[in-house]
CSV table of C-alpha atoms in Angstrom, one decimal:
chain,number,residue,atom,x,y,z
Y,1,MET,CA,12.0,-19.3,-9.8
Y,2,ARG,CA,9.9,-18.6,-6.7
Y,3,LEU,CA,9.2,-15.1,-5.5
Y,4,PHE,CA,7.4,-13.7,-2.5
Y,5,HIS,CA,5.7,-10.4,-3.1
Y,6,ILE,CA,4.6,-8.1,-0.2
Y,7,SER,CA,4.2,-4.3,0.1
Y,8,ASP,CA,2.9,-1.4,2.2
Y,9,LEU,CA,4.3,-2.6,5.5
Y,10,HIS,CA,3.6,0.9,6.9
Y,11,ILE,CA,5.9,0.2,9.9
Y,12,GLY,CA,5.1,2.8,12.6
Y,13,LYS,CA,1.4,3.2,11.7
Y,14,GLN,CA,-1.2,3.6,14.3
Y,15,LEU,CA,-4.9,2.4,14.1
Y,16,HIS,CA,-7.2,4.9,15.8
Y,17,PHE,CA,-4.3,5.9,18.1
Y,18,TYR,CA,-3.5,2.2,19.0
Y,19,ASN,CA,0.2,1.4,18.6
Y,20,LEU,CA,0.6,-1.5,16.2
Y,21,LYS,CA,4.3,-2.2,16.9
Y,22,GLU,CA,3.8,-5.7,18.3
Y,23,ASN,CA,1.2,-6.6,15.6
Y,24,GLN,CA,3.7,-5.6,12.9
Y,25,ARG,CA,6.6,-7.4,14.5
Y,26,LEU,CA,4.6,-10.6,14.7
Y,27,ILE,CA,3.3,-10.5,11.2
Y,28,LEU,CA,6.8,-9.9,9.8
Y,29,LYS,CA,8.0,-12.9,11.8
Y,30,GLN,CA,5.2,-14.9,10.3
Y,31,ILE,CA,6.5,-13.8,6.8
Y,32,VAL,CA,10.0,-15.0,7.8
Y,33,ARG,CA,8.6,-18.4,8.9
Y,34,GLN,CA,6.8,-18.7,5.5
Y,35,ILE,CA,10.1,-17.9,3.8
Y,36,ASP,CA,11.7,-20.8,5.7
Y,37,GLN,CA,8.9,-23.1,4.7
Y,38,TYR,CA,8.6,-22.2,1.0
Y,39,CYS,CA,12.2,-21.2,0.3
Y,40,PRO,CA,11.6,-18.4,-2.3
Y,41,ASP,CA,14.6,-17.2,-4.3
Y,42,ALA,CA,13.6,-13.5,-3.6
Y,43,LEU,CA,11.4,-11.4,-1.5
Y,44,LEU,CA,9.9,-8.4,-3.3
Y,45,ILE,CA,8.9,-5.4,-1.1
Y,46,ALA,CA,7.0,-3.0,-3.3
Y,47,GLY,CA,7.2,0.3,-1.3
Y,48,ASP,CA,5.8,2.0,1.8
Y,49,VAL,CA,8.1,0.3,4.2
Y,50,PHE,CA,7.4,3.0,6.7
Y,51,ASP,CA,4.2,4.9,7.4
Y,52,LYS,CA,5.9,8.3,7.8
Y,53,SER,CA,8.7,10.0,5.9
Y,54,VAL,CA,10.4,10.6,9.2
Y,55,PRO,CA,10.0,7.2,11.0
Y,56,SER,CA,10.3,6.9,14.7
Y,57,GLY,CA,13.2,5.0,16.4
Y,58,GLU,CA,10.7,2.3,17.2
Y,59,ALA,CA,9.8,1.9,13.6
Y,60,TYR,CA,13.5,1.6,12.6
Y,61,THR,CA,13.9,-1.1,15.2
Y,62,VAL,CA,11.1,-3.2,13.8
Y,63,PHE,CA,12.5,-3.0,10.3
Y,64,ASP,CA,16.0,-3.7,11.4
Y,65,GLU,CA,14.8,-6.8,13.3
Y,66,PHE,CA,13.0,-7.9,10.1
Y,67,LEU,CA,16.1,-7.5,8.0
Y,68,ASN,CA,18.2,-9.4,10.5
Y,69,ASP,CA,15.6,-12.3,10.5
Y,70,LEU,CA,15.7,-12.4,6.7
Y,71,ALA,CA,19.5,-12.6,6.8
Y,72,ASP,CA,19.2,-15.5,9.2
Y,73,CYS,CA,16.8,-17.5,7.1
Y,74,LYS,CA,17.7,-21.2,6.6
Y,75,HIS,CA,17.4,-20.7,2.8
Y,76,PRO,CA,19.3,-17.7,1.4
Y,77,VAL,CA,16.9,-15.2,0.0
Y,78,SER,CA,17.5,-12.0,-2.0
Y,79,VAL,CA,15.5,-9.0,-0.9
Y,80,CYS,CA,14.4,-6.3,-3.3
Y,81,VAL,CA,13.0,-3.1,-1.8
Y,82,ILE,CA,11.7,0.1,-3.4
Y,83,ALA,CA,10.5,3.3,-1.8
Y,84,GLY,CA,6.8,4.2,-1.8
Y,85,ASN,CA,5.1,7.6,-1.5
Y,86,HIS,CA,5.2,7.4,2.3
Y,87,ASP,CA,9.0,6.7,2.5
Y,88,SER,CA,11.8,9.1,2.6
Y,89,ALA,CA,14.2,8.2,-0.2
Y,90,GLU,CA,17.2,9.5,1.7
Y,91,ARG,CA,16.4,7.7,5.0
Y,92,LEU,CA,15.4,4.4,3.4
Y,93,GLN,CA,18.6,4.4,1.3
Y,94,TYR,CA,20.8,4.7,4.4
Y,95,ALA,CA,23.4,1.8,4.4
Y,96,SER,CA,22.1,0.4,1.2
Y,97,SER,CA,25.6,-0.3,-0.1
Y,98,PHE,CA,26.4,-2.3,3.0
Y,99,LEU,CA,23.1,-4.1,2.8
Y,100,GLU,CA,23.8,-5.3,-0.8
Y,101,ARG,CA,26.6,-7.4,0.6
Y,102,ASN,CA,23.9,-9.4,2.4
Y,103,ARG,CA,21.7,-9.6,-0.8
Y,104,ILE,CA,19.4,-6.8,0.3
Y,105,TYR,CA,18.9,-4.4,-2.7
Y,106,ILE,CA,17.2,-1.1,-2.1
Y,107,SER,CA,16.1,1.5,-4.7
Y,108,THR,CA,14.6,4.8,-3.5
Y,109,PHE,CA,14.8,7.2,-6.4
Y,110,PRO,CA,14.3,7.1,-10.2
Y,111,PRO,CA,17.4,7.9,-12.4
Y,112,LYS,CA,18.6,11.4,-11.6
Y,113,GLY,CA,20.9,11.8,-14.6
Y,114,GLN,CA,21.0,10.9,-18.3
Y,115,GLU,CA,23.6,8.2,-17.6
Y,116,GLU,CA,21.7,6.6,-14.6
Y,117,HIS,CA,19.4,3.6,-14.9
Y,118,LEU,CA,17.1,1.6,-12.8
Y,119,LYS,CA,18.6,-0.7,-10.3
Y,120,LYS,CA,18.6,-4.2,-11.7
Y,121,VAL,CA,19.0,-7.5,-9.8
Y,122,VAL,CA,19.8,-10.6,-11.7
Y,123,LEU,CA,18.6,-13.9,-10.3
Y,124,GLN,CA,19.3,-17.4,-11.7
Y,125,ASP,CA,17.5,-20.7,-11.9
Y,126,SER,CA,17.5,-23.8,-14.0
Y,127,PHE,CA,15.7,-21.9,-16.8
Y,128,GLY,CA,18.3,-19.1,-16.9
Y,129,GLU,CA,18.3,-15.5,-15.8
Y,130,VAL,CA,15.5,-13.4,-14.3
Y,131,PHE,CA,16.0,-9.7,-14.4
Y,132,VAL,CA,14.3,-7.8,-11.5
Y,133,TYR,CA,13.9,-4.0,-12.2
Y,134,LEU,CA,13.4,-1.7,-9.2
Y,135,LEU,CA,11.2,1.3,-10.0
Y,136,PRO,CA,10.5,3.4,-6.8
Y,137,PHE,CA,7.6,5.8,-6.5
Y,138,THR,CA,8.0,8.5,-9.1
Y,139,LYS,CA,6.5,11.9,-9.6
Y,140,PRO,CA,6.8,13.8,-12.9
Y,141,GLY,CA,9.0,16.4,-11.3
Y,142,TYR,CA,11.6,13.7,-10.4
Y,143,VAL,CA,12.3,13.0,-14.1
Y,144,ARG,CA,11.7,16.3,-15.8
Y,145,HIS,CA,15.4,16.4,-16.7
Y,146,MET,CA,14.8,13.6,-19.1
Y,147,PHE,CA,12.6,15.7,-21.3
Y,148,PRO,CA,13.2,18.9,-23.4
Y,149,GLU,CA,12.7,22.1,-21.4
Y,150,GLY,CA,9.1,23.2,-21.3
Y,151,THR,CA,7.7,19.8,-21.9
Y,152,SER,CA,4.5,18.9,-19.9
Y,153,VAL,CA,5.2,15.6,-18.2
Y,154,SER,CA,2.5,13.4,-16.8
Y,155,TYR,CA,2.8,10.4,-14.4
Y,156,GLN,CA,2.2,8.2,-17.5
Y,157,ARG,CA,4.9,9.8,-19.6
Y,158,ALA,CA,7.4,9.7,-16.7
Y,159,ILE,CA,7.0,5.9,-16.2
Y,160,GLU,CA,7.1,5.3,-20.0
Y,161,GLU,CA,10.3,7.3,-20.4
Y,162,ILE,CA,12.0,5.6,-17.5
Y,163,LEU,CA,11.2,2.1,-18.8
Y,164,SER,CA,12.0,2.9,-22.5
Y,165,ARG,CA,15.5,4.0,-21.5
Y,166,GLU,CA,16.3,0.6,-20.1
Y,167,GLU,CA,16.0,-1.1,-23.5
Y,168,ILE,CA,14.7,-4.3,-21.8
Y,169,ASP,CA,15.0,-7.5,-23.7
Y,170,PHE,CA,11.6,-9.0,-23.4
Y,171,THR,CA,12.7,-12.3,-24.9
Y,172,LYS,CA,14.1,-12.9,-21.4
Y,173,ARG,CA,12.2,-13.2,-18.1
Y,174,ASN,CA,11.7,-9.8,-16.5
Y,175,VAL,CA,10.1,-8.7,-13.3
Y,176,LEU,CA,9.2,-5.1,-12.3
Y,177,LEU,CA,8.7,-3.6,-8.8
Y,178,SER,CA,6.6,-0.5,-8.9
Y,179,HIS,CA,4.7,1.7,-6.5
Y,180,GLN,CA,2.2,3.8,-8.4
Y,181,PHE,CA,-1.6,4.1,-9.0
Y,182,TYR,CA,-2.1,1.9,-12.0
Y,183,ILE,CA,-5.3,1.7,-14.0
Y,184,SER,CA,-6.3,-0.5,-17.0
Y,185,GLY,CA,-8.1,1.7,-19.6
Y,186,ALA,CA,-11.3,2.8,-18.0
Y,187,GLN,CA,-11.0,0.2,-15.2
Y,188,TYR,CA,-9.8,1.6,-11.9
Y,189,PRO,CA,-8.6,-0.6,-9.0
Y,190,LYS,CA,-10.6,-1.0,-5.9
Y,191,THR,CA,-9.5,1.4,-3.1
Y,192,CYS,CA,-10.4,1.8,0.5
Y,193,GLU,CA,-10.7,4.6,3.0
Y,194,SER,CA,-7.1,4.3,4.2
Y,195,GLU,CA,-5.8,5.2,0.7
Y,196,GLN,CA,-8.1,8.1,-0.3
Y,197,ALA,CA,-5.8,10.8,1.0
Y,198,TYR,CA,-3.0,9.7,-1.4
Y,199,ILE,CA,-5.0,9.2,-4.6
Y,200,SER,CA,-5.8,12.2,-6.7
Y,201,VAL,CA,-9.4,13.0,-7.9
Y,202,GLY,CA,-9.6,12.7,-11.6
Y,203,GLY,CA,-6.8,10.2,-11.9
Y,204,ILE,CA,-4.1,12.8,-12.7
Y,205,ASP,CA,-1.5,10.5,-10.9
Y,206,SER,CA,-2.7,7.4,-12.7
Y,207,VAL,CA,-0.5,5.2,-15.0
Y,208,ASP,CA,-2.0,2.8,-17.5
Y,209,VAL,CA,-0.7,-0.8,-17.2
Y,210,SER,CA,-0.3,-1.0,-20.9
Y,211,CYS,CA,3.3,0.3,-20.4
Y,212,VAL,CA,4.2,-2.6,-18.1
Y,213,LYS,CA,2.3,-5.5,-19.7
Y,214,GLU,CA,5.3,-7.0,-21.4
Y,215,PHE,CA,6.9,-8.0,-18.0
Y,216,ASP,CA,6.5,-11.6,-16.9
Y,217,TYR,CA,5.4,-10.3,-13.5
Y,218,VAL,CA,4.7,-6.8,-12.1
Y,219,ALA,CA,4.9,-6.6,-8.3
Y,220,LEU,CA,2.8,-3.5,-7.4
Y,221,GLY,CA,2.5,-1.6,-4.2
Y,222,HIS,CA,0.3,1.4,-3.1
Y,223,LEU,CA,-3.1,-0.1,-2.7
Y,224,HIS,CA,-4.1,-2.0,0.5
Y,225,GLY,CA,-6.4,-4.7,-1.1
Y,226,SER,CA,-5.0,-7.5,-3.1
Y,227,GLN,CA,-6.1,-7.4,-6.8
Y,228,TRP,CA,-4.7,-7.6,-10.3
Y,229,MET,CA,-5.0,-5.2,-13.2
Y,230,LEU,CA,-5.4,-6.4,-16.9
Y,231,LYS,CA,-4.0,-9.8,-16.1
Y,232,PRO,CA,-3.1,-11.9,-13.0
Y,233,GLY,CA,0.7,-11.2,-13.5
Y,234,ILE,CA,0.2,-7.4,-12.8
Y,235,ARG,CA,-0.7,-7.5,-9.2
Y,236,TYR,CA,-1.2,-5.4,-6.1
Y,237,CYS,CA,-0.5,-7.8,-3.2
Y,238,GLY,CA,-2.1,-5.6,-0.5
Y,239,THR,CA,-0.9,-4.9,3.0
Y,240,PRO,CA,0.1,-7.7,5.5
Y,241,LEU,CA,-2.2,-6.2,8.1
Y,242,LYS,CA,-5.6,-4.4,8.1
Y,243,TYR,CA,-4.9,-0.7,8.6
Y,244,SER,CA,-8.5,0.7,8.6
Y,245,VAL,CA,-12.0,-0.3,9.3
Y,246,SER,CA,-12.7,-0.2,5.6
Y,247,GLU,CA,-10.3,-3.2,5.2
Y,248,ALA,CA,-12.2,-5.4,7.7
Y,249,SER,CA,-13.5,-7.7,5.0
Y,250,GLN,CA,-10.1,-8.1,3.2
Y,251,GLU,CA,-8.1,-11.3,3.3
Y,252,LYS,CA,-4.4,-10.5,3.9
Y,253,SER,CA,-1.7,-12.7,2.4
Y,254,ILE,CA,1.7,-13.1,0.8
Y,255,THR,CA,1.6,-13.4,-3.0
Y,256,MET,CA,3.8,-16.3,-4.1
Y,257,VAL,CA,4.9,-16.2,-7.7
Y,258,THR,CA,6.4,-19.1,-9.6
Y,259,LEU,CA,8.2,-18.4,-12.9
Y,260,GLU,CA,9.2,-21.3,-15.2
Y,261,GLU,CA,10.4,-21.0,-18.8
Y,262,LYS,CA,9.7,-17.8,-20.7
Y,263,GLU,CA,6.7,-19.2,-22.6
Y,264,LYS,CA,4.7,-20.1,-19.5
Y,265,GLU,CA,2.6,-17.6,-17.6
Y,266,ALA,CA,3.5,-16.9,-14.0
Y,267,LYS,CA,1.8,-19.1,-11.4
Y,268,ILE,CA,0.2,-16.9,-8.8
Y,269,GLU,CA,-0.7,-18.3,-5.3
Y,270,THR,CA,-1.5,-16.7,-2.0
Y,271,ILE,CA,-0.3,-17.6,1.5
Y,272,PRO,CA,-2.7,-16.4,4.2
Y,273,LEU,CA,-1.4,-14.1,7.0
Y,274,VAL,CA,-3.2,-14.5,10.3
Y,275,PRO,CA,-2.9,-11.4,12.6
Y,276,VAL,CA,-2.9,-11.6,16.4
Y,277,GLN,CA,-5.6,-9.0,16.5
Y,278,ASP,CA,-8.1,-8.8,13.6
Y,279,VAL,CA,-10.1,-5.7,12.5
Y,280,ARG,CA,-13.8,-6.5,12.7
Y,281,LYS,CA,-17.2,-4.8,12.4
Y,282,GLU,CA,-20.1,-5.5,14.7
Y,283,ARG,CA,-23.7,-4.3,14.0
Y,284,GLY,CA,-26.9,-4.5,15.9
Y,285,THR,CA,-28.7,-3.2,19.0
Y,286,LEU,CA,-26.5,-2.7,22.0
Y,287,GLU,CA,-28.0,-5.9,23.6
Y,288,GLU,CA,-27.3,-7.9,20.5
Y,289,VAL,CA,-23.7,-6.8,20.2
Y,290,LEU,CA,-23.1,-7.4,24.0
Y,291,GLU,CA,-24.7,-10.8,23.8
Y,292,ARG,CA,-22.4,-11.9,21.0
Y,293,ALA,CA,-19.4,-10.5,22.8
Y,294,LYS,CA,-20.1,-12.6,25.9
Y,295,LYS,CA,-20.0,-15.8,23.8
Y,296,LEU,CA,-16.6,-15.0,22.2
Y,297,GLN,CA,-13.3,-16.4,23.3
Y,298,LYS,CA,-11.1,-14.0,25.2
Y,299,ASP,CA,-8.6,-13.7,22.3
Y,300,ARG,CA,-11.3,-12.6,19.9
Y,301,ARG,CA,-12.5,-9.9,22.3
Y,302,LYS,CA,-9.0,-8.3,21.8
Y,303,ASP,CA,-9.6,-7.7,18.2
Y,304,PHE,CA,-10.0,-4.1,16.9
Y,305,ILE,CA,-13.7,-3.5,16.8
Y,306,SER,CA,-15.9,-1.0,15.0
Y,307,VAL,CA,-19.5,-1.1,16.3
Y,308,THR,CA,-22.6,0.3,14.6
Y,309,LEU,CA,-25.6,0.4,16.9
Y,310,THR,CA,-29.1,0.3,15.4
Y,311,ASP,CA,-31.1,1.1,18.6
Y,312,GLU,CA,-33.9,3.6,17.9
Y,313,ALA,CA,-33.8,4.8,21.5
Y,314,GLU,CA,-30.6,6.5,22.9
Y,315,ARG,CA,-28.7,4.1,25.1
Y,316,PHE,CA,-26.9,4.9,28.4
Y,317,ARG,CA,-23.1,5.1,28.0
Y,318,PRO,CA,-22.9,2.5,25.2
Y,319,ARG,CA,-19.1,2.9,24.7
Y,320,GLU,CA,-18.4,2.1,28.4
Y,321,GLN,CA,-20.5,-1.0,28.2
Y,322,LEU,CA,-18.9,-2.2,25.0
Y,323,GLU,CA,-15.3,-1.5,26.4
Y,324,GLU,CA,-16.0,-4.0,29.2
Y,325,TYR,CA,-15.8,-6.7,26.5
Y,326,TYR,CA,-13.8,-5.0,23.8
Y,327,PRO,CA,-10.7,-3.3,25.2
Y,328,PHE,CA,-9.6,-2.3,21.6
Y,329,LEU,CA,-12.8,-0.5,20.6
Y,330,LEU,CA,-12.1,1.7,17.6
Y,331,GLU,CA,-15.4,3.5,17.2
Y,332,VAL,CA,-19.1,3.5,18.0
Y,333,LYS,CA,-21.5,4.7,15.3
Y,334,VAL,CA,-25.3,4.9,15.2
Y,335,ASP,CA,-27.5,3.9,12.3
Y,336,ASN,CA,-31.2,4.4,13.0
Y,337,SER,CA,-34.1,6.3,11.5
Y,338,ARG,CA,-33.0,9.5,13.3
Y,339,SER,CA,-29.4,9.4,12.2
Y,340,ARG,CA,-30.3,8.7,8.6
Y,341,VAL,CA,-32.7,11.8,8.6
Y,342,GLU,CA,-29.9,13.9,10.0
Y,343,LEU,CA,-27.4,12.6,7.5
Y,344,SER,CA,-29.8,13.3,4.6
Y,345,GLU,CA,-30.4,16.9,5.8
Y,346,GLU,CA,-26.7,17.5,6.1
Y,347,SER,CA,-26.1,16.2,2.6
Y,348,GLN,CA,-28.7,18.6,1.2
Y,349,VAL,CA,-27.2,21.7,2.9
Y,350,ALA,CA,-24.2,22.0,0.7
Y,351,HIS,CA,-22.1,20.1,-1.8
Y,352,VAL,CA,-18.5,20.2,-0.5
Y,353,LEU,CA,-15.9,20.2,-3.3
Y,354,ASP,CA,-12.7,18.3,-2.9
Y,355,PRO,CA,-9.6,20.6,-2.8
Y,356,MET,CA,-8.6,19.9,-6.4
Y,357,GLU,CA,-12.0,20.5,-7.8
Y,358,ALA,CA,-12.4,23.7,-5.8
Y,359,PHE,CA,-9.1,25.1,-7.0
Y,360,ARG,CA,-9.9,24.1,-10.6
Y,361,ASN,CA,-13.1,26.2,-10.4
Y,362,PHE,CA,-11.3,29.1,-8.7
Y,363,TYR,CA,-8.6,29.1,-11.3
Y,364,GLN,CA,-11.1,29.0,-14.2
Y,365,GLU,CA,-13.1,31.9,-12.6
Y,366,ILE,CA,-10.0,34.1,-12.1
Y,367,GLN,CA,-8.0,33.3,-15.2
Y,368,GLY,CA,-10.8,32.6,-17.6
Y,369,VAL,CA,-9.0,29.4,-18.9
Y,370,PRO,CA,-8.6,25.9,-17.3
Y,371,MET,CA,-5.3,24.8,-15.7
Y,372,ASN,CA,-2.8,23.0,-17.9
Y,373,GLN,CA,-1.3,19.7,-17.1
Y,374,GLU,CA,1.8,21.1,-15.4
Y,375,GLU,CA,-0.2,23.5,-13.2
Y,376,GLU,CA,-2.5,20.6,-12.2
Y,377,GLU,CA,0.4,18.5,-11.2
Y,378,LEU,CA,1.9,21.4,-9.1
Y,379,ILE,CA,-1.4,22.0,-7.2
Y,380,LEU,CA,-1.8,18.2,-6.8
Y,381,GLU,CA,1.6,17.9,-5.1
Y,382,VAL,CA,0.7,20.8,-2.7
Y,383,ILE,CA,-2.6,19.3,-1.8
Y,384,GLN,CA,-1.2,15.8,-1.3
Y,385,LYS,CA,1.7,17.1,0.8
Y,386,ALA,CA,-0.9,18.9,3.0
Y,387,LYS,CA,-3.0,15.7,3.3
Y,388,GLU,CA,0.1,13.7,4.3
Y,389,GLU,CA,1.1,16.2,7.0
Y,390,GLU,CA,-2.4,16.2,8.3
Y,391,ALA,CA,-2.5,12.4,8.4
């Protein structure tokens, strides 16, 4: 059984106000070409299909084209999709019944009633059945109905309860799609700038991977850098494109998973994805950066570029000079002795608390007691909703 694992497409996203529509279209077509070449049995999309809960018409068009290309693949492929924290469950679920006729399975919300269960897709190969469970992004409030009234429900307990209700037979081969912030004991995954607005301070939204370790493969979404937690078979595949300067050093790829008989560990490989426009960093004096730019091929000059200038003296209109060679210039920063002194002075002026920490202190001062778990979850939802609207 061969599986392709991708996530966090973020269709409709902009990079420093640059429209990424064509970049996204072309990288999705590259994924389709790799499907034609490697002939996987299923494509797993682990959440955040869209960048906004209310996607633009342009974003819908890009995704629709991708689904049509998948349907036209030379080798029939099942497509399993879950909603991420950026997606609107209702909008992503639209026409899902119709799509299932074309082997496109979408799950956007955890079980809403006691009789409901996770969507399960059954695949077949020469070794028997593979059960693929689709677990979309879940908040404790989504599943509070599963617990006695008044019970404090954490992200951890929510995921554990959902999975325990499935009564999964782990003597069979099982795969899970999930879009959450997973940790492994005291080990936290690597995150980057583009994810910070959606990960809570203190790890209140974290889920320990111990509750999913029995699966033969866990296809994770939510984080932009590819990495595994606890073992290689519990894996964040990362985004197909670089969506911030902090991702400049990351290698983007498709994760290809091969499952054989139950007793064997999943074989994990990566297939590189090559963007039309890369995201790169340049550092040096203005003359050094310009000199390197002159030697580049024209295609490389069209990359998205972040420049850090190290000149001690102030330069005349550096951005205009750089844009002559780099039409997709993202930012120009300065790092010299003067800027480092200014930054040091600013950091000594005041310690700025993050919103959650500030509210914890405020609550403690007013009430005389710390917030409980349920209160922290409520404030966290308010803060994260505000951050998402601001983004």
